[in-house]
C-alpha positions as a LaTeX table, in Angstrom:
\begin{tabular}{lrrr}
\hline
Residue & $x$ (\AA) & $y$ (\AA) & $z$ (\AA) \\
\hline
Unk1 & 0.00 & 0.00 & 0.00 \\
Unk2 & 1.39 & 3.36 & $-0.99$ \\
Unk3 & 2.48 & 5.61 & 1.86 \\
Unk4 & 0.89 & 9.03 & 1.64 \\
Unk5 & 2.18 & 10.83 & 4.70 \\
Unk6 & 2.95 & 14.35 & 3.58 \\
Unk7 & 0.92 & 14.73 & 0.44 \\
Unk8 & $-0.76$ & 18.08 & 0.13 \\
Unk9 & $-3.06$ & 16.84 & $-2.62$ \\
Unk10 & $-6.44$ & 15.21 & $-2.37$ \\
Unk11 & $-8.92$ & 15.53 & 0.47 \\
Unk12 & $-10.14$ & 13.80 & 3.61 \\
Unk13 & $-13.60$ & 12.37 & 4.26 \\
Unk14 & $-15.17$ & 13.31 & 7.58 \\
Unk15 & $-17.43$ & 10.36 & 8.34 \\
Unk16 & $-19.49$ & 11.95 & 11.13 \\
Unk17 & $-22.70$ & 9.88 & 11.38 \\
Unk18 & $-22.72$ & 8.83 & 7.71 \\
Unk19 & $-23.14$ & 5.21 & 8.86 \\
Unk20 & $-26.57$ & 6.33 & 10.16 \\
Unk21 & $-27.77$ & 8.72 & 7.41 \\
Unk22 & $-31.24$ & 9.01 & 8.96 \\
Unk23 & $-29.65$ & 10.85 & 11.90 \\
Unk24 & $-27.85$ & 13.45 & 9.81 \\
Unk25 & $-30.77$ & 15.90 & 9.56 \\
Unk26 & $-31.30$ & 15.65 & 13.34 \\
Unk27 & $-27.63$ & 16.34 & 14.03 \\
Unk28 & $-27.71$ & 19.20 & 11.52 \\
Unk29 & $-30.66$ & 20.86 & 13.26 \\
Unk30 & $-29.22$ & 20.40 & 16.77 \\
Unk31 & $-25.73$ & 21.62 & 15.83 \\
Unk32 & $-27.11$ & 24.60 & 13.90 \\
Unk33 & $-29.30$ & 25.63 & 16.85 \\
Unk34 & $-26.37$ & 25.20 & 19.25 \\
Unk35 & $-24.10$ & 27.25 & 17.01 \\
Unk36 & $-26.61$ & 30.10 & 16.78 \\
Unk37 & $-27.02$ & 30.09 & 20.58 \\
Unk38 & $-23.22$ & 30.10 & 20.91 \\
Unk39 & $-22.94$ & 33.15 & 18.65 \\
Unk40 & $-25.68$ & 35.07 & 20.45 \\
Unk41 & $-24.55$ & 34.17 & 23.98 \\
Unk42 & $-20.85$ & 34.83 & 23.54 \\
Unk43 & $-21.32$ & 37.99 & 21.47 \\
Unk44 & $-23.64$ & 39.28 & 24.20 \\
Unk45 & $-20.99$ & 38.76 & 26.88 \\
Unk46 & $-18.32$ & 40.44 & 24.74 \\
Unk47 & $-20.55$ & 43.45 & 24.03 \\
Unk48 & $-21.64$ & 43.82 & 27.66 \\
Unk49 & $-18.03$ & 43.60 & 28.86 \\
Unk50 & $-17.05$ & 46.38 & 26.44 \\
Unk51 & $-20.08$ & 48.67 & 26.73 \\
Unk52 & $-20.93$ & 48.54 & 30.46 \\
Unk53 & $-18.42$ & 50.43 & 32.61 \\
Unk54 & $-19.37$ & 48.36 & 35.67 \\
Unk55 & $-18.01$ & 45.27 & 33.95 \\
Unk56 & $-14.59$ & 46.81 & 33.24 \\
Unk57 & $-12.94$ & 44.50 & 35.77 \\
Unk58 & $-10.34$ & 41.71 & 35.43 \\
Unk59 & $-13.00$ & 39.02 & 35.83 \\
Unk60 & $-14.99$ & 40.23 & 32.83 \\
Unk61 & $-11.83$ & 40.91 & 30.85 \\
Unk62 & $-10.99$ & 37.21 & 31.11 \\
Unk63 & $-14.62$ & 36.22 & 30.56 \\
Unk64 & $-14.71$ & 38.21 & 27.31 \\
Unk65 & $-11.49$ & 36.45 & 26.31 \\
Unk66 & $-13.20$ & 33.12 & 26.97 \\
Unk67 & $-16.21$ & 34.17 & 24.91 \\
Unk68 & $-13.98$ & 35.29 & 22.02 \\
Unk69 & $-12.17$ & 31.99 & 22.28 \\
Unk70 & $-15.40$ & 29.99 & 22.22 \\
Unk71 & $-16.62$ & 31.90 & 19.16 \\
Unk72 & $-13.44$ & 31.09 & 17.27 \\
Unk73 & $-13.38$ & 27.53 & 18.64 \\
Unk74 & $-16.82$ & 26.64 & 17.30 \\
Unk75 & $-16.40$ & 28.58 & 14.04 \\
Unk76 & $-13.24$ & 26.60 & 13.27 \\
Unk77 & $-15.25$ & 23.38 & 13.07 \\
Unk78 & $-19.06$ & 23.84 & 13.04 \\
Unk79 & $-19.53$ & 25.34 & 9.53 \\
Unk80 & $-17.70$ & 22.36 & 8.03 \\
Unk81 & $-19.79$ & 19.98 & 10.16 \\
Unk82 & $-23.00$ & 21.58 & 8.92 \\
Unk83 & $-21.85$ & 21.40 & 5.29 \\
Unk84 & $-21.04$ & 17.69 & 5.60 \\
Unk85 & $-24.28$ & 16.87 & 7.43 \\
Unk86 & $-26.48$ & 18.75 & 4.95 \\
Unk87 & $-25.51$ & 16.95 & 1.75 \\
Unk88 & $-23.84$ & 13.82 & 0.41 \\
Unk89 & $-20.42$ & 15.47 & 0.12 \\
Unk90 & $-18.42$ & 14.62 & 3.27 \\
Unk91 & $-15.04$ & 15.81 & 2.04 \\
Unk92 & $-12.72$ & 18.46 & 3.42 \\
Unk93 & $-9.67$ & 19.59 & 1.47 \\
Unk94 & $-6.19$ & 18.68 & 2.70 \\
Unk95 & $-5.50$ & 22.37 & 3.40 \\
Unk96 & $-8.83$ & 22.73 & 5.18 \\
Unk97 & $-8.14$ & 19.68 & 7.35 \\
Unk98 & $-4.65$ & 20.91 & 8.25 \\
Unk99 & $-5.96$ & 24.38 & 9.07 \\
Unk100 & $-8.73$ & 22.92 & 11.23 \\
Unk101 & $-6.21$ & 20.67 & 13.00 \\
Unk102 & $-3.91$ & 23.58 & 13.90 \\
Unk103 & $-6.64$ & 26.09 & 14.81 \\
Unk104 & $-8.80$ & 23.68 & 16.81 \\
Unk105 & $-5.86$ & 22.45 & 18.90 \\
Unk106 & $-4.57$ & 26.01 & 19.36 \\
Unk107 & $-7.87$ & 27.28 & 20.71 \\
Unk108 & $-8.51$ & 24.18 & 22.82 \\
Unk109 & $-5.09$ & 24.43 & 24.51 \\
Unk110 & $-5.60$ & 28.16 & 24.99 \\
Unk111 & $-8.83$ & 27.49 & 26.86 \\
Unk112 & $-7.02$ & 25.01 & 29.11 \\
Unk113 & $-4.61$ & 27.77 & 30.18 \\
Unk114 & $-7.22$ & 30.52 & 30.31 \\
Unk115 & $-9.41$ & 28.58 & 32.76 \\
Unk116 & $-6.42$ & 28.37 & 35.12 \\
Unk117 & $-5.90$ & 32.12 & 34.76 \\
Unk118 & $-9.57$ & 32.70 & 35.59 \\
Unk119 & $-9.21$ & 30.50 & 38.69 \\
Unk120 & $-6.23$ & 32.61 & 39.78 \\
Unk121 & $-8.33$ & 35.74 & 39.28 \\
Unk122 & $-11.07$ & 34.29 & 41.51 \\
Unk123 & $-8.48$ & 33.28 & 44.11 \\
Unk124 & $-7.12$ & 36.83 & 44.34 \\
Unk125 & $-10.64$ & 38.32 & 44.36 \\
Unk126 & $-11.85$ & 36.13 & 47.23 \\
Unk127 & $-8.70$ & 35.53 & 49.26 \\
Unk128 & $-7.01$ & 38.94 & 48.75 \\
Unk129 & $-9.97$ & 41.31 & 48.18 \\
Unk130 & $-8.23$ & 44.43 & 49.48 \\
Unk131 & $-5.34$ & 43.96 & 47.05 \\
Unk132 & $-7.39$ & 42.65 & 44.13 \\
Unk133 & $-7.17$ & 45.66 & 41.80 \\
Unk134 & $-3.52$ & 46.18 & 42.68 \\
Unk135 & $-2.53$ & 42.60 & 41.94 \\
Unk136 & $-4.81$ & 42.15 & 38.92 \\
Unk137 & $-3.66$ & 45.33 & 37.22 \\
Unk138 & $-4.18$ & 45.82 & 33.46 \\
Unk139 & $-0.58$ & 44.95 & 32.63 \\
Unk140 & $-0.81$ & 41.59 & 34.42 \\
Unk141 & $-4.21$ & 40.83 & 32.90 \\
Unk142 & $-2.97$ & 41.45 & 29.37 \\
Unk143 & 0.17 & 39.44 & 30.11 \\
Unk144 & $-1.80$ & 36.45 & 31.41 \\
Unk145 & $-4.14$ & 36.60 & 28.40 \\
Unk146 & $-1.15$ & 36.71 & 26.03 \\
Unk147 & 0.45 & 33.72 & 27.78 \\
Unk148 & $-2.79$ & 31.78 & 27.33 \\
Unk149 & $-3.10$ & 32.49 & 23.61 \\
Unk150 & 0.60 & 32.06 & 22.81 \\
Unk151 & 0.94 & 28.95 & 24.98 \\
Unk152 & $-1.95$ & 27.33 & 23.13 \\
Unk153 & $-0.42$ & 28.31 & 19.79 \\
Unk154 & 2.95 & 26.81 & 20.71 \\
Unk155 & 1.32 & 23.53 & 21.72 \\
Unk156 & $-0.64$ & 23.39 & 18.47 \\
Unk157 & 2.37 & 24.06 & 16.25 \\
Unk158 & 4.39 & 21.29 & 17.89 \\
Unk159 & 1.70 & 18.64 & 18.28 \\
Unk160 & $-0.12$ & 19.19 & 14.97 \\
Unk161 & 3.12 & 19.24 & 12.97 \\
Unk162 & 4.22 & 16.03 & 14.69 \\
Unk163 & 0.89 & 14.36 & 13.90 \\
Unk164 & 1.03 & 15.34 & 10.22 \\
Unk165 & 4.32 & 13.46 & 9.84 \\
Unk166 & 2.48 & 10.14 & 10.29 \\
Unk167 & 2.05 & 7.85 & 7.26 \\
Unk168 & $-1.61$ & 7.66 & 6.26 \\
Unk169 & $-1.00$ & 5.11 & 3.48 \\
Unk170 & $-3.71$ & 6.55 & 1.26 \\
Unk171 & $-6.36$ & 6.32 & 4.00 \\
Unk172 & $-8.58$ & 9.40 & 3.90 \\
Unk173 & $-11.65$ & 8.46 & 5.95 \\
Unk174 & $-11.58$ & 10.31 & 9.29 \\
Unk175 & $-14.08$ & 8.69 & 11.67 \\
Unk176 & $-14.99$ & 11.99 & 13.31 \\
Unk177 & $-16.87$ & 15.23 & 12.75 \\
Unk178 & $-13.63$ & 17.20 & 12.43 \\
Unk179 & $-9.88$ & 16.90 & 11.92 \\
Unk180 & $-8.22$ & 16.64 & 15.33 \\
Unk181 & $-5.17$ & 14.86 & 16.68 \\
Unk182 & $-6.72$ & 11.66 & 18.13 \\
Unk183 & $-8.76$ & 11.08 & 14.95 \\
Unk184 & $-5.70$ & 11.61 & 12.74 \\
Unk185 & $-3.64$ & 9.17 & 14.85 \\
Unk186 & $-6.37$ & 6.55 & 14.38 \\
Unk187 & $-6.10$ & 7.16 & 10.64 \\
Unk188 & $-2.37$ & 6.40 & 10.51 \\
Unk189 & $-1.18$ & 3.02 & 9.27 \\
Unk190 & 2.28 & 3.03 & 10.89 \\
Unk191 & 3.53 & 2.81 & 14.45 \\
Unk192 & 1.84 & 5.56 & 16.45 \\
Unk193 & 3.16 & 4.66 & 19.91 \\
Unk194 & 5.49 & 7.69 & 20.01 \\
Unk195 & 2.69 & 10.02 & 18.88 \\
Unk196 & 0.37 & 8.61 & 21.52 \\
Unk197 & 3.05 & 9.02 & 24.19 \\
Unk198 & 3.63 & 12.66 & 23.18 \\
Unk199 & $-0.14$ & 13.26 & 23.01 \\
Unk200 & $-0.63$ & 11.81 & 26.50 \\
Unk201 & 2.29 & 13.78 & 27.93 \\
Unk202 & 1.23 & 17.11 & 26.45 \\
Unk203 & $-2.43$ & 16.57 & 27.30 \\
Unk204 & $-1.56$ & 15.64 & 30.87 \\
Unk205 & 0.25 & 18.96 & 31.11 \\
Unk206 & $-2.68$ & 20.86 & 29.60 \\
Unk207 & $-5.50$ & 19.06 & 31.42 \\
Unk208 & $-4.60$ & 17.09 & 34.56 \\
Unk209 & $-2.10$ & 19.66 & 35.83 \\
Unk210 & $-4.45$ & 22.67 & 35.32 \\
Unk211 & $-7.36$ & 20.80 & 36.95 \\
Unk212 & $-5.16$ & 20.00 & 39.96 \\
Unk213 & $-4.07$ & 23.64 & 40.25 \\
Unk214 & $-7.68$ & 24.84 & 39.96 \\
Unk215 & $-8.91$ & 22.40 & 42.62 \\
Unk216 & $-6.16$ & 23.46 & 45.04 \\
Unk217 & $-6.96$ & 27.13 & 44.46 \\
Unk218 & $-10.64$ & 26.46 & 45.12 \\
Unk219 & $-9.81$ & 24.76 & 48.41 \\
Unk220 & $-8.29$ & 28.08 & 49.54 \\
Unk221 & $-11.24$ & 29.96 & 48.05 \\
Unk222 & $-13.73$ & 27.76 & 49.95 \\
Unk223 & $-11.93$ & 28.48 & 53.20 \\
Unk224 & $-12.03$ & 32.22 & 52.49 \\
Unk225 & $-15.72$ & 32.14 & 51.52 \\
Unk226 & $-16.67$ & 30.47 & 54.80 \\
Unk227 & $-15.02$ & 33.37 & 56.66 \\
Unk228 & $-17.14$ & 36.01 & 54.90 \\
Unk229 & $-19.64$ & 37.30 & 57.46 \\
Unk230 & $-22.05$ & 38.90 & 54.99 \\
Unk231 & $-24.60$ & 36.40 & 53.69 \\
Unk232 & $-24.93$ & 38.40 & 50.44 \\
Unk233 & $-21.16$ & 38.58 & 49.99 \\
Unk234 & $-20.84$ & 34.85 & 50.61 \\
Unk235 & $-23.61$ & 34.09 & 48.12 \\
Unk236 & $-22.05$ & 36.32 & 45.44 \\
Unk237 & $-18.62$ & 34.70 & 45.84 \\
Unk238 & $-20.17$ & 31.23 & 45.87 \\
Unk239 & $-22.24$ & 31.82 & 42.71 \\
Unk240 & $-19.28$ & 33.21 & 40.77 \\
Unk241 & $-17.00$ & 30.36 & 41.78 \\
Unk242 & $-19.59$ & 27.63 & 41.15 \\
Unk243 & $-20.12$ & 28.98 & 37.61 \\
Unk244 & $-16.41$ & 28.74 & 36.91 \\
Unk245 & $-16.15$ & 25.24 & 38.39 \\
Unk246 & $-19.03$ & 23.95 & 36.25 \\
Unk247 & $-17.31$ & 25.26 & 33.12 \\
Unk248 & $-14.02$ & 23.70 & 34.27 \\
Unk249 & $-15.50$ & 20.24 & 34.77 \\
Unk250 & $-17.49$ & 20.31 & 31.52 \\
Unk251 & $-14.48$ & 21.30 & 29.43 \\
Unk252 & $-11.69$ & 19.38 & 31.12 \\
Unk253 & $-13.80$ & 16.26 & 31.69 \\
Unk254 & $-14.61$ & 15.87 & 28.01 \\
Unk255 & $-11.09$ & 16.89 & 26.90 \\
Unk256 & $-9.43$ & 14.35 & 29.21 \\
Unk257 & $-11.72$ & 11.60 & 27.93 \\
Unk258 & $-11.15$ & 12.57 & 24.31 \\
Unk259 & $-7.38$ & 13.09 & 24.41 \\
Unk260 & $-5.90$ & 11.00 & 27.22 \\
Unk261 & $-7.44$ & 7.64 & 26.32 \\
Unk262 & $-5.20$ & 5.58 & 24.00 \\
Unk263 & $-5.97$ & 6.84 & 20.50 \\
Unk264 & $-5.91$ & 3.43 & 18.80 \\
Unk265 & $-7.80$ & 1.48 & 21.44 \\
Unk266 & $-10.53$ & 3.90 & 22.53 \\
Unk267 & $-14.04$ & 3.49 & 21.17 \\
Unk268 & $-14.25$ & 5.52 & 17.98 \\
Unk269 & $-17.97$ & 6.26 & 18.22 \\
Unk270 & $-17.62$ & 7.54 & 21.78 \\
Unk271 & $-14.58$ & 9.59 & 20.80 \\
Unk272 & $-16.31$ & 11.48 & 18.01 \\
Unk273 & $-19.33$ & 12.27 & 20.17 \\
Unk274 & $-17.05$ & 13.53 & 22.94 \\
Unk275 & $-15.41$ & 15.75 & 20.29 \\
Unk276 & $-18.86$ & 17.01 & 19.37 \\
Unk277 & $-19.55$ & 17.79 & 23.03 \\
Unk278 & $-16.50$ & 19.98 & 23.70 \\
Unk279 & $-16.58$ & 21.62 & 20.26 \\
Unk280 & $-20.31$ & 22.43 & 20.17 \\
Unk281 & $-22.05$ & 21.99 & 23.52 \\
Unk282 & $-19.50$ & 23.47 & 25.94 \\
Unk283 & $-19.09$ & 26.81 & 24.08 \\
Unk284 & $-22.89$ & 27.08 & 23.96 \\
Unk285 & $-23.49$ & 26.52 & 27.67 \\
Unk286 & $-20.60$ & 28.68 & 28.93 \\
Unk287 & $-22.50$ & 32.00 & 28.50 \\
Unk288 & $-25.61$ & 30.47 & 30.07 \\
Unk289 & $-23.68$ & 29.23 & 33.09 \\
Unk290 & $-22.00$ & 32.59 & 33.66 \\
Unk291 & $-25.14$ & 34.69 & 33.17 \\
Unk292 & $-27.84$ & 32.65 & 34.89 \\
Unk293 & $-26.11$ & 32.92 & 38.28 \\
Unk294 & $-24.60$ & 36.36 & 37.77 \\
Unk295 & $-26.60$ & 39.44 & 38.77 \\
Unk296 & $-23.97$ & 41.81 & 37.34 \\
Unk297 & $-24.29$ & 40.41 & 33.82 \\
Unk298 & $-28.09$ & 40.30 & 34.01 \\
Unk299 & $-28.09$ & 43.86 & 35.33 \\
Unk300 & $-25.81$ & 45.02 & 32.51 \\
Unk301 & $-28.05$ & 43.32 & 29.96 \\
Unk302 & $-31.11$ & 45.02 & 31.48 \\
Unk303 & $-29.44$ & 48.43 & 31.33 \\
Unk304 & $-28.38$ & 47.88 & 27.71 \\
Unk305 & $-31.89$ & 46.82 & 26.69 \\
Unk306 & $-33.32$ & 49.76 & 28.63 \\
Unk307 & $-31.09$ & 52.16 & 26.71 \\
Unk308 & $-32.19$ & 50.55 & 23.46 \\
Unk309 & $-35.87$ & 51.04 & 24.29 \\
Unk310 & $-35.20$ & 54.59 & 25.43 \\
Unk311 & $-33.39$ & 55.43 & 22.21 \\
Unk312 & $-36.24$ & 54.01 & 20.13 \\
\hline
\end{tabular}
């Protein structure tokens, strides 16, 4: 069989649920609705964070970064998913697959770092409230955001490039909804043990380590919250921290399952649906989680809508 490891010609076939064609229209409708909700929810948070002066704080600076990230994250994969689910053509060009591989991994790794940064912000806000604005000054906030984005980019460049060196031996059928590292490793026909070892090592660094750091920080936060005498202050701190923890467990839980299980031996059907979860569902629910329990965001939205009615 002819080895076709670095060919830039041809295209890949994203299988998705093509083995169950009767489900494609259902998946199309659900993913389209989720994508539209993702756009509306995340754009709303970005606009509120920019337009409402009361939200010009480090917490909402990082939250708007997360919303921008989620918008790019879903847009890097969902339009191609919808195209493949809508018609008989399931192909994606080689260049499109490579671009999706790099961008998707970049943004996913960036979110792993950004969630740790957001946990640090909550730690300073709850445990060092008197020094919060001094510690979380604009220079530090921009620096932490830059580290998140550049760290994710560095991981993507290394890991995606390494994955693309694998011999695919003419195989072009990707049993997934998108081009990502575990799916491409499954596609390879050669020895992938080194790639799997690198994938597990890097993903441990970007998932297990951040989760451990976040959990430790929240142990300190919980202790500080219990010392707050004001019931309202305790409730506000609790609601903000619970929102962040829910997002953390949704994202990291699915990412750990999708990336840390052995790529060749893990169930392929489960793997592609886990990919669908963290690429479509998580970015959609993030704005809901942060707004439903957050009076500041709901208040800002009310003021913005009130201004709109007043202007009309």
